[in-house]
Amino acid sequence: MRIISTPGEMSRLARAIRREGSGRHSLVPTMGALHEGHVSLVRAARDGSTIVTVSIFVNPTQFGPNEDLARYPRTFEADCAALQGLGVDYVFAPAAPDMYPDGFRTSVHVDGLRDRLEGQVRPGHFDGVATVVLKLFAIAQPDAAFFGRKDAQQLRIIRQMTSDLDLGIEIVGCPIVREPDGLAGSSRNAYLSPDERRAATVLSRALRAAADAIGRGIRASAEIVAAADAVIKAEPMARPDYVELVDADTFDRVGSIERTALLLLAVRIGSTRLIDNAVINVRDGEVNVER
Ligand code: AMP
């Protein structure tokens, strides 16, 4: 496994991979502090690719001024050891000034999708994400890129950008990996105190309550959201940012379940902000919930 620390070196390597027809090259973009969720993306990429590159870059432009950029966990050595064990070929770990040199002026906006939900609570977040992902794609020139469905709105935005700009990169969405008690894996889970960690199961419990309501035949969004809300309200350490049922394609709020939808949650536990979601699949009138 080789560690590449400059965009120039990575892009020279990517061009050589293409020129030599070395086979399918897959990219897994991450911000490091790797956990089982990241591992699942790397395994999915490894399976069926000739070359796997994992990028580790804590992207400053996707953090707001009052967010956790400075304290975001950084565990580079342990991350590299884990990636080596997973058979990764290249780790691309650039420094911020090399990604955003003085005079950098370009930003990618995916209109509409970027302003709601996560984008409303975190203004500018998705412009930062889309811009850095486009840069990573331009530098690494992969055939495929792997993302987690945990960040559902991010995945939707990256698919839109990839299609709108004819990038010709296959975007693969991977299932949410959870702890045994249901908490979705996140680098931010490391911030939680033991009491907060217990309270954090409220997100997956809220999704389960909503899934149970759907299982009982409820189709009205207000009732499904209320079932999730009730669980969050019962947890004194939890403060919800939003609980919304949206169309999986447009991310517009829906009044009832008629086609594939997403139930999206963002909840603060103490000073830690966590997100989670469930996909509500509708096929031939059959509804099933995937968490
Ligand atoms: P991050 O390092 O938080 O930027 O995440 C890098 C990638 O890992 C993103 O595509 C995330 O959606 C994905 N990811 C993070 N947590 C999980 C999880 N629990 N299950 C699946 N994918 C995840």
Short mmCIF file of C-alpha atoms and ligand atoms in Angstrom, two decimals:
data_model
loop_
_atom_site.label_atom_id
_atom_site.label_comp_id
_atom_site.label_asym_id
_atom_site.label_seq_id
_atom_site.Cartn_x
_atom_site.Cartn_y
_atom_site.Cartn_z
CA MET A 1 0.00 0.00 0.00
CA ARG A 2 1.36 3.40 -0.97
CA ILE A 3 0.54 6.68 0.75
CA ILE A 4 0.22 9.60 -1.64
CA SER A 5 0.24 13.05 -0.12
CA THR A 6 -0.03 15.48 -3.02
CA PRO A 7 -2.72 16.00 -5.67
CA GLY A 8 0.00 16.14 -8.36
CA GLU A 9 1.39 12.71 -7.49
CA MET A 10 -2.10 11.18 -7.25
CA SER A 11 -3.14 12.56 -10.60
CA ARG A 12 0.08 11.35 -12.31
CA LEU A 13 -0.58 7.91 -10.87
CA ALA A 14 -4.25 8.01 -11.96
CA ARG A 15 -3.24 8.89 -15.51
CA ALA A 16 -0.79 5.98 -15.56
CA ILE A 17 -3.48 3.60 -14.31
CA ARG A 18 -5.76 4.72 -17.16
CA ARG A 19 -3.02 4.70 -19.80
CA GLU A 20 -1.88 1.21 -18.89
CA GLY A 21 -5.47 -0.11 -18.76
CA SER A 22 -4.73 -1.54 -15.32
CA GLY A 23 -8.41 -2.45 -14.68
CA ARG A 24 -11.25 -1.06 -12.61
CA HIS A 25 -10.05 1.67 -10.25
CA SER A 26 -12.38 2.42 -7.32
CA LEU A 27 -12.23 5.38 -4.95
CA VAL A 28 -13.57 5.49 -1.39
CA PRO A 29 -13.62 9.09 -0.13
CA THR A 30 -13.41 9.46 3.68
CA MET A 31 -12.44 11.94 6.35
CA GLY A 32 -10.54 9.24 8.27
CA ALA A 33 -11.18 8.14 11.88
CA LEU A 34 -12.23 4.93 10.20
CA HIS A 35 -14.91 2.64 11.65
CA GLU A 36 -16.89 -0.38 10.48
CA GLY A 37 -19.01 1.79 8.15
CA HIS A 38 -15.90 2.86 6.23
CA VAL A 39 -14.58 -0.72 6.31
CA SER A 40 -17.77 -1.92 4.60
CA LEU A 41 -17.25 0.60 1.77
CA VAL A 42 -13.63 -0.49 1.34
CA ARG A 43 -14.65 -4.17 1.27
CA ALA A 44 -17.35 -3.44 -1.30
CA ALA A 45 -14.81 -1.52 -3.40
CA ARG A 46 -12.14 -4.25 -3.06
CA ASP A 47 -14.64 -6.85 -4.24
CA GLY A 48 -14.73 -6.32 -7.99
CA SER A 49 -12.00 -3.71 -8.44
CA THR A 50 -8.42 -4.11 -9.58
CA ILE A 51 -7.17 -1.01 -7.81
CA VAL A 52 -8.65 0.59 -4.67
CA THR A 53 -7.76 4.09 -3.54
CA VAL A 54 -9.05 5.45 -0.23
CA SER A 55 -8.83 9.19 0.31
CA ILE A 56 -8.44 10.57 3.82
CA PHE A 57 -9.07 14.30 3.92
CA VAL A 58 -10.85 16.29 6.62
CA ASN A 59 -12.31 18.81 4.22
CA PRO A 60 -12.41 22.26 5.87
CA THR A 61 -14.92 23.73 3.42
CA GLN A 62 -17.74 21.42 4.50
CA PHE A 63 -17.54 22.54 8.13
CA GLY A 64 -19.40 25.65 9.29
CA PRO A 65 -17.67 28.29 11.46
CA ASN A 66 -19.16 26.85 14.67
CA GLU A 67 -18.67 23.21 13.79
CA ASP A 68 -16.14 20.62 14.90
CA LEU A 69 -13.32 20.97 12.32
CA ALA A 70 -10.60 21.54 14.93
CA ARG A 71 -11.64 18.66 17.15
CA TYR A 72 -12.66 16.21 14.40
CA PRO A 73 -10.94 12.90 15.30
CA ARG A 74 -7.72 12.22 13.38
CA THR A 75 -6.28 8.70 13.63
CA PHE A 76 -4.11 8.51 10.51
CA GLU A 77 -1.68 5.77 11.62
CA ALA A 78 -4.43 3.42 12.80
CA ASP A 79 -6.44 4.17 9.64
CA CYS A 80 -3.49 3.22 7.41
CA ALA A 81 -2.89 0.00 9.36
CA ALA A 82 -6.57 -0.96 8.91
CA LEU A 83 -6.53 -0.09 5.19
CA GLN A 84 -3.38 -2.11 4.63
CA GLY A 85 -5.12 -5.11 6.21
CA LEU A 86 -8.06 -4.62 3.84
CA GLY A 87 -5.84 -4.82 0.76
CA VAL A 88 -6.08 -1.16 -0.27
CA ASP A 89 -3.57 -0.11 -2.95
CA TYR A 90 -3.32 3.65 -2.39
CA VAL A 91 -4.18 6.06 0.41
CA PHE A 92 -4.53 9.61 -0.86
CA ALA A 93 -4.08 11.98 2.08
CA PRO A 94 -3.50 15.52 0.84
CA ALA A 95 -2.89 18.59 3.00
CA ALA A 96 -5.57 21.31 2.98
CA PRO A 97 -3.31 24.02 1.45
CA ASP A 98 -2.55 21.69 -1.47
CA MET A 99 -6.27 21.11 -2.10
CA TYR A 100 -7.18 24.79 -1.60
CA PRO A 101 -4.15 26.92 -2.47
CA ASP A 102 -4.36 30.69 -2.07
CA GLY A 103 -6.63 32.11 -4.74
CA PHE A 104 -8.93 29.07 -4.95
CA ARG A 105 -12.30 30.38 -6.21
CA THR A 106 -14.49 27.56 -7.50
CA SER A 107 -17.53 26.04 -5.79
CA VAL A 108 -20.03 23.42 -6.98
CA HIS A 109 -23.70 24.05 -6.12
CA VAL A 110 -26.25 21.32 -6.71
CA ASP A 111 -29.34 23.50 -6.70
CA GLY A 112 -32.45 22.63 -4.71
CA LEU A 113 -31.09 19.50 -3.08
CA ARG A 114 -28.43 21.45 -1.17
CA ASP A 115 -30.74 23.88 0.65
CA ARG A 116 -33.00 21.59 2.66
CA LEU A 117 -32.57 19.37 5.74
CA GLU A 118 -28.81 19.00 6.35
CA GLY A 119 -28.20 21.92 3.99
CA GLN A 120 -30.58 24.16 5.92
CA VAL A 121 -29.04 23.38 9.30
CA ARG A 122 -25.49 23.47 7.85
CA PRO A 123 -25.41 26.29 5.25
CA GLY A 124 -22.65 25.78 2.69
CA HIS A 125 -22.03 22.19 3.80
CA PHE A 126 -23.08 20.52 0.54
CA ASP A 127 -21.22 23.04 -1.63
CA GLY A 128 -18.11 22.03 0.32
CA VAL A 129 -18.90 18.33 -0.13
CA ALA A 130 -19.70 18.58 -3.86
CA THR A 131 -16.60 20.66 -4.55
CA VAL A 132 -14.20 18.36 -2.72
CA VAL A 133 -15.75 15.22 -4.24
CA LEU A 134 -15.46 16.71 -7.73
CA LYS A 135 -11.81 17.55 -7.00
CA LEU A 136 -11.16 14.02 -5.70
CA PHE A 137 -12.80 12.60 -8.84
CA ALA A 138 -10.69 14.87 -11.07
CA ILE A 139 -7.48 13.95 -9.25
CA ALA A 140 -8.00 10.18 -8.85
CA GLN A 141 -10.03 9.64 -12.08
CA PRO A 142 -11.75 6.51 -10.73
CA ASP A 143 -14.13 4.25 -12.65
CA ALA A 144 -16.32 3.89 -9.55
CA ALA A 145 -16.73 5.63 -6.20
CA PHE A 146 -18.28 4.21 -3.03
CA PHE A 147 -20.43 6.16 -0.55
CA GLY A 148 -22.55 5.24 2.48
CA ARG A 149 -26.33 5.52 2.46
CA LYS A 150 -26.02 6.87 5.99
CA ASP A 151 -25.37 10.25 4.41
CA ALA A 152 -28.43 9.92 2.17
CA GLN A 153 -28.67 13.54 1.06
CA GLN A 154 -24.93 13.64 0.31
CA LEU A 155 -25.24 10.48 -1.80
CA ARG A 156 -28.20 11.95 -3.71
CA ILE A 157 -26.27 15.18 -4.38
CA ILE A 158 -23.18 13.32 -5.58
CA ARG A 159 -25.30 11.20 -7.93
CA GLN A 160 -26.89 14.39 -9.31
CA MET A 161 -23.54 16.12 -9.80
CA THR A 162 -22.02 13.03 -11.45
CA SER A 163 -24.92 12.78 -13.87
CA ASP A 164 -25.27 16.54 -14.56
CA LEU A 165 -21.56 16.92 -15.31
CA ASP A 166 -21.26 13.66 -17.32
CA LEU A 167 -18.43 12.48 -15.09
CA GLY A 168 -18.87 8.87 -16.23
CA ILE A 169 -18.11 7.51 -12.76
CA GLU A 170 -20.26 4.74 -11.29
CA ILE A 171 -21.60 5.86 -7.89
CA VAL A 172 -22.18 2.92 -5.56
CA GLY A 173 -24.32 3.44 -2.43
CA CYS A 174 -23.63 1.01 0.43
CA PRO A 175 -25.95 0.03 3.33
CA ILE A 176 -25.72 1.65 6.77
CA VAL A 177 -23.49 -0.27 9.20
CA ARG A 178 -24.76 -0.23 12.78
CA GLU A 179 -23.44 -1.14 16.23
CA PRO A 180 -25.17 -4.15 17.82
CA ASP A 181 -27.54 -1.80 19.71
CA GLY A 182 -28.58 -0.05 16.48
CA LEU A 183 -26.42 3.10 16.61
CA ALA A 184 -25.16 3.90 13.10
CA GLY A 185 -21.36 3.95 12.87
CA SER A 186 -19.95 7.50 12.79
CA SER A 187 -16.58 9.07 13.50
CA ARG A 188 -18.53 11.51 15.70
CA ASN A 189 -19.65 8.68 18.02
CA ALA A 190 -16.18 9.06 19.59
CA TYR A 191 -17.37 12.38 21.12
CA LEU A 192 -20.12 10.70 23.17
CA SER A 193 -19.79 10.22 26.93
CA PRO A 194 -21.03 6.84 28.25
CA ASP A 195 -24.43 8.38 29.13
CA GLU A 196 -24.67 10.10 25.77
CA ARG A 197 -23.68 6.88 24.03
CA ARG A 198 -26.66 5.14 25.69
CA ALA A 199 -28.97 8.02 24.74
CA ALA A 200 -27.69 7.96 21.13
CA THR A 201 -29.61 4.74 20.44
CA VAL A 202 -32.64 7.06 20.30
CA LEU A 203 -32.06 7.61 16.56
CA SER A 204 -32.35 3.96 15.59
CA ARG A 205 -35.15 3.44 18.14
CA ALA A 206 -37.08 6.30 16.53
CA LEU A 207 -36.61 4.73 13.09
CA ARG A 208 -37.81 1.39 14.46
CA ALA A 209 -40.93 3.03 15.92
CA ALA A 210 -41.67 4.58 12.54
CA ALA A 211 -41.08 1.22 10.81
CA ASP A 212 -43.46 -0.43 13.28
CA ALA A 213 -46.12 2.18 12.48
CA ILE A 214 -45.66 1.48 8.77
CA GLY A 215 -45.87 -2.24 9.54
CA ARG A 216 -49.27 -1.60 11.16
CA GLY A 217 -50.45 -0.15 7.86
CA ILE A 218 -50.02 3.56 8.61
CA ARG A 219 -49.19 5.51 5.43
CA ALA A 220 -49.72 9.17 6.48
CA SER A 221 -46.40 10.97 6.97
CA ALA A 222 -47.63 13.00 9.93
CA GLU A 223 -48.40 9.82 11.88
CA ILE A 224 -45.15 8.10 10.91
CA VAL A 225 -43.09 11.16 11.85
CA ALA A 226 -45.07 11.47 15.11
CA ALA A 227 -44.15 7.87 16.02
CA ALA A 228 -40.44 8.72 15.58
CA ASP A 229 -40.81 12.09 17.33
CA ALA A 230 -42.42 10.52 20.39
CA VAL A 231 -39.37 8.29 20.93
CA ILE A 232 -36.99 11.27 20.62
CA LYS A 233 -39.10 13.42 22.99
CA ALA A 234 -38.96 10.65 25.59
CA GLU A 235 -35.13 10.83 25.67
CA PRO A 236 -34.10 13.78 27.88
CA MET A 237 -30.57 14.04 26.38
CA ALA A 238 -31.84 14.30 22.78
CA ARG A 239 -32.70 17.48 20.86
CA PRO A 240 -33.96 16.90 17.32
CA ASP A 241 -32.88 19.18 14.45
CA TYR A 242 -35.36 17.54 12.08
CA VAL A 243 -37.42 14.39 11.55
CA GLU A 244 -38.80 14.32 8.00
CA LEU A 245 -40.29 11.94 5.53
CA VAL A 246 -39.18 12.88 2.00
CA ASP A 247 -39.37 11.57 -1.53
CA ALA A 248 -36.18 9.56 -2.17
CA ASP A 249 -35.58 11.31 -5.48
CA THR A 250 -36.58 14.96 -4.94
CA PHE A 251 -36.09 15.15 -1.17
CA ASP A 252 -39.37 17.09 -1.03
CA ARG A 253 -41.61 16.39 1.95
CA VAL A 254 -44.36 13.86 1.19
CA GLY A 255 -47.85 13.70 2.74
CA SER A 256 -48.10 9.93 2.58
CA ILE A 257 -46.13 6.96 1.37
CA GLU A 258 -46.81 6.30 -2.27
CA ARG A 259 -43.37 5.69 -3.71
CA THR A 260 -39.91 5.10 -2.31
CA ALA A 261 -39.31 7.55 0.51
CA LEU A 262 -36.71 8.29 3.15
CA LEU A 263 -37.24 8.99 6.80
CA LEU A 264 -34.39 11.29 7.78
CA LEU A 265 -33.34 12.26 11.31
CA ALA A 266 -30.79 14.65 12.76
CA VAL A 267 -30.55 14.72 16.54
CA ARG A 268 -28.19 16.45 18.96
CA ILE A 269 -27.01 14.44 21.93
CA GLY A 270 -25.20 16.95 24.15
CA SER A 271 -22.89 18.80 21.77
CA THR A 272 -22.72 15.94 19.25
CA ARG A 273 -24.91 16.02 16.18
CA LEU A 274 -25.87 12.63 14.73
CA ILE A 275 -27.84 11.66 11.63
CA ASP A 276 -29.60 8.47 10.57
CA ASN A 277 -32.24 7.36 8.09
CA ALA A 278 -34.39 4.53 6.84
CA VAL A 279 -35.43 3.79 3.27
CA ILE A 280 -39.13 3.06 2.84
CA ASN A 281 -39.36 0.94 -0.30
CA VAL A 282 -42.63 0.71 -2.20
CA ARG A 283 -42.86 -2.05 -4.80
CA ASP A 284 -46.11 -3.31 -6.32
CA GLY A 285 -48.05 -1.80 -3.42
CA GLU A 286 -45.81 -3.63 -0.90
CA VAL A 287 -44.03 -1.39 1.60
CA ASN A 288 -40.89 -2.42 3.45
CA VAL A 289 -38.50 -0.46 5.59
CA GLU A 290 -34.73 -0.82 5.28
CA ARG A 291 -32.62 0.54 8.12
P1 AMP B 1 -16.92 10.35 6.43
O1 AMP B 1 -15.54 9.87 6.79
O2 AMP B 1 -17.81 10.58 7.60
O3 AMP B 1 -16.92 11.48 5.44
O4 AMP B 1 -17.59 9.13 5.67
C1 AMP B 1 -16.98 8.56 4.52
C2 AMP B 1 -17.98 7.65 3.86
O5 AMP B 1 -18.35 6.61 4.77
C3 AMP B 1 -19.27 8.36 3.44
O6 AMP B 1 -19.65 7.89 2.15
C4 AMP B 1 -20.25 7.92 4.49
O7 AMP B 1 -21.58 7.90 4.04
C5 AMP B 1 -19.75 6.51 4.79
N1 AMP B 1 -20.24 6.07 6.10
C6 AMP B 1 -20.07 6.71 7.28
N2 AMP B 1 -20.68 6.02 8.27
C7 AMP B 1 -21.25 4.93 7.70
C8 AMP B 1 -22.01 3.84 8.19
N3 AMP B 1 -22.32 3.72 9.48
N4 AMP B 1 -22.42 2.89 7.31
C9 AMP B 1 -22.10 3.00 5.99
N5 AMP B 1 -21.37 4.00 5.47
C10 AMP B 1 -20.96 4.96 6.31
#
